[in-house]
Amino acid sequence: MNIDDVKKVLVVGSGTMGQQIATVCIMHGMAVNLYDVKKELLDAGMERIDRLLGFFVKHRAISEQDRATAFARVSAVTSIEEAGADVDLVSESIPEDPKLKGQLFSQLNTICPERTIFTTNTSTLLPSMFAANTGRPDRFVAFHFHDVRTTTIVDVMPHPGTSKETVGLVRDFAVRIGQTPIVMERESVGYVFNFMLVSLFESALTLASNNVASIEDIDRSWMGVMGTMSGPFGIMDSVGLQTVWKVNDFWARALKDPQKIRNAEFVKAYVDQGRLGVKTRKGFYEYPHPKFRNPDFIRG
Ligand SMILES: NC(=O)c1ccc[n+]([C@@H]2O[C@H](COP(=O)([O-])OP(=O)(O)OC[C@H]3O[C@@H](n4cnc5c(N)ncnc54)[C@H](O)[C@@H]3O)[C@@H](O)[C@H]2O)c1
């Protein structure tokens, strides 16, 4: 298959990431079938896609007219058989569970045409964990997005059985939908940016959980030297503290490392109080006006 043959995409999962991926696809001319397990979730996803398009209008990336044209390209489809029947590429964004993803891909293998390329947006798993379930490991690759409102960086990460053609096609597809692909040589947990970010989070949590410095001073230090708009704790609030806790807890349990356990417990104390970050308006900071946005924050 050639990049010009890729015209129709199936986005599976209409949650946070499925909505975003569908949005960039329709903004760049792709027809999209959006599928989720429940109609209510699909309806919510469609509403959010429309709002995301509104965000891009506001930021002058598209016009009001483009918004309507783009929105007409996405269809919410409640039957997976119908959703996958004639698509060129699948982008999967369902929960981070290798068994669940494996089951989905093996079902899709019986539904989608032979030519269809399968991609997963997994954050922390490796594509090789469920490549065999796809029934087409050569046409399967991890294709991972960040927040499309703030960056165009995406990762393309092959597993050992991914063909060079598939990597090339998905790289070209990324460019076609306005993204900037980072093509990895081989699979590695956390891709490129996330791998570095996890180390930053871990260092910040280690400093705070050992009472070396306060959350604010840790962020102040990072922001002051790097000249960034937020520091590690502010970034963790945007990611969501439940996600941060889950990732830390997984590795703490797996490695039984006392410091990692302390770090996971440090985050869990916030999660237990319902302080889940920006989305609940409370996390390490309080929103919509977190202290670190104060113009005098760096000076203390
Ligand atoms: N949230 C992020 O910042 C982020 C960033 C990059 C990658 N990811 C990855 O993207 C994936 C999805 O994350 P999310 O944050 O969008 O999750 P989410 O919980 O917001 O959405 C997941 C959706 O998948 C649906 N779903 C569950 N089982 C399904 C099935 N069998 N078929 C179809 N739909 C099904 C759920 O109903 C839900 O609507 C995960 O693998 C995650 O690691 C998340």
mmCIF file of C-alpha atoms and ligand atoms in Angstrom, residues 12-18 35-37 41 93-96 100-101 104 121-123 144-145, ligand 1:
data_model
loop_
_atom_site.group_PDB
_atom_site.id
_atom_site.type_symbol
_atom_site.label_atom_id
_atom_site.label_comp_id
_atom_site.label_asym_id
_atom_site.label_seq_id
_atom_site.Cartn_x
_atom_site.Cartn_y
_atom_site.Cartn_z
ATOM 1 C CA VAL A 12 -10.946 2.478 18.391
ATOM 2 C CA GLY A 13 -11.739 4.008 21.789
ATOM 3 C CA SER A 14 -13.420 7.416 21.921
ATOM 4 C CA GLY A 15 -11.772 8.526 25.180
ATOM 5 C CA THR A 16 -9.134 11.216 25.712
ATOM 6 C CA MET A 17 -6.722 10.011 23.034
ATOM 7 C CA GLY A 18 -9.139 8.519 20.502
ATOM 8 C CA TYR A 35 -15.779 3.076 17.565
ATOM 9 C CA ASP A 36 -16.328 2.508 21.291
ATOM 10 C CA VAL A 37 -18.174 -0.073 23.346
ATOM 11 C CA LEU A 41 -19.273 7.123 25.022
ATOM 12 C CA SER A 93 -6.680 3.854 22.058
ATOM 13 C CA ILE A 94 -8.404 1.526 24.524
ATOM 14 C CA PRO A 95 -7.271 1.020 28.155
ATOM 15 C CA GLU A 96 -3.688 0.076 28.927
ATOM 16 C CA LEU A 100 -7.708 -6.338 26.221
ATOM 17 C CA LYS A 101 -5.663 -4.889 23.370
ATOM 18 C CA LEU A 104 -9.365 -6.391 20.191
ATOM 19 C CA ASN A 121 -1.294 4.204 20.943
ATOM 20 C CA THR A 122 -0.137 2.382 24.085
ATOM 21 C CA SER A 123 1.865 4.570 26.506
ATOM 22 C CA HIS A 144 1.933 7.039 19.821
ATOM 23 C CA PHE A 145 0.515 10.536 20.232
HETATM 24 N N1 LIG B 1 -4.281 9.953 28.224
HETATM 25 C C1 LIG B 1 -3.065 10.195 27.746
HETATM 26 O O1 LIG B 1 -2.450 11.237 28.049
HETATM 27 C C2 LIG B 1 -2.416 9.218 26.803
HETATM 28 C C3 LIG B 1 -1.365 9.664 25.956
HETATM 29 C C4 LIG B 1 -0.805 8.777 25.036
HETATM 30 C C5 LIG B 1 -1.251 7.464 24.982
HETATM 31 N N2 LIG B 1 -2.256 7.049 25.827
HETATM 32 C C6 LIG B 1 -2.712 5.653 25.690
HETATM 33 O O2 LIG B 1 -3.917 5.667 24.919
HETATM 34 C C7 LIG B 1 -4.746 4.595 25.333
HETATM 35 C C8 LIG B 1 -6.106 5.150 25.729
HETATM 36 O O3 LIG B 1 -5.930 6.104 26.754
HETATM 37 P P1 LIG B 1 -7.056 7.204 27.049
HETATM 38 O O4 LIG B 1 -6.430 8.148 28.021
HETATM 39 O O5 LIG B 1 -7.618 7.705 25.776
HETATM 40 O O6 LIG B 1 -8.147 6.302 27.806
HETATM 41 P P2 LIG B 1 -9.674 6.641 28.096
HETATM 42 O O7 LIG B 1 -10.006 5.859 29.311
HETATM 43 O O8 LIG B 1 -9.911 8.107 28.082
HETATM 44 O O9 LIG B 1 -10.437 6.010 26.830
HETATM 45 C C9 LIG B 1 -10.450 4.635 26.548
HETATM 46 C C10 LIG B 1 -11.734 4.306 25.790
HETATM 47 O O10 LIG B 1 -11.653 2.963 25.305
HETATM 48 C C11 LIG B 1 -12.950 2.407 25.387
HETATM 49 N N3 LIG B 1 -12.858 0.952 25.318
HETATM 50 C C12 LIG B 1 -12.563 0.066 26.294
HETATM 51 N N4 LIG B 1 -12.556 -1.190 25.789
HETATM 52 C C13 LIG B 1 -12.844 -1.083 24.469
HETATM 53 C C14 LIG B 1 -12.995 -2.023 23.410
HETATM 54 N N5 LIG B 1 -12.790 -3.315 23.597
HETATM 55 N N6 LIG B 1 -13.315 -1.560 22.191
HETATM 56 C C15 LIG B 1 -13.513 -0.234 21.980
HETATM 57 N N7 LIG B 1 -13.375 0.696 22.932
HETATM 58 C C16 LIG B 1 -13.051 0.276 24.168
HETATM 59 C C17 LIG B 1 -13.497 2.937 26.698
HETATM 60 O O11 LIG B 1 -14.904 2.812 26.744
HETATM 61 C C18 LIG B 1 -12.994 4.385 26.677
HETATM 62 O O12 LIG B 1 -13.937 5.251 26.077
HETATM 63 C C19 LIG B 1 -4.006 3.872 26.466
HETATM 64 O O13 LIG B 1 -3.294 2.793 25.936
HETATM 65 C C20 LIG B 1 -3.064 4.945 26.984
HETATM 66 O O14 LIG B 1 -1.919 4.392 27.575
HETATM 67 C C21 LIG B 1 -2.858 7.905 26.728
#
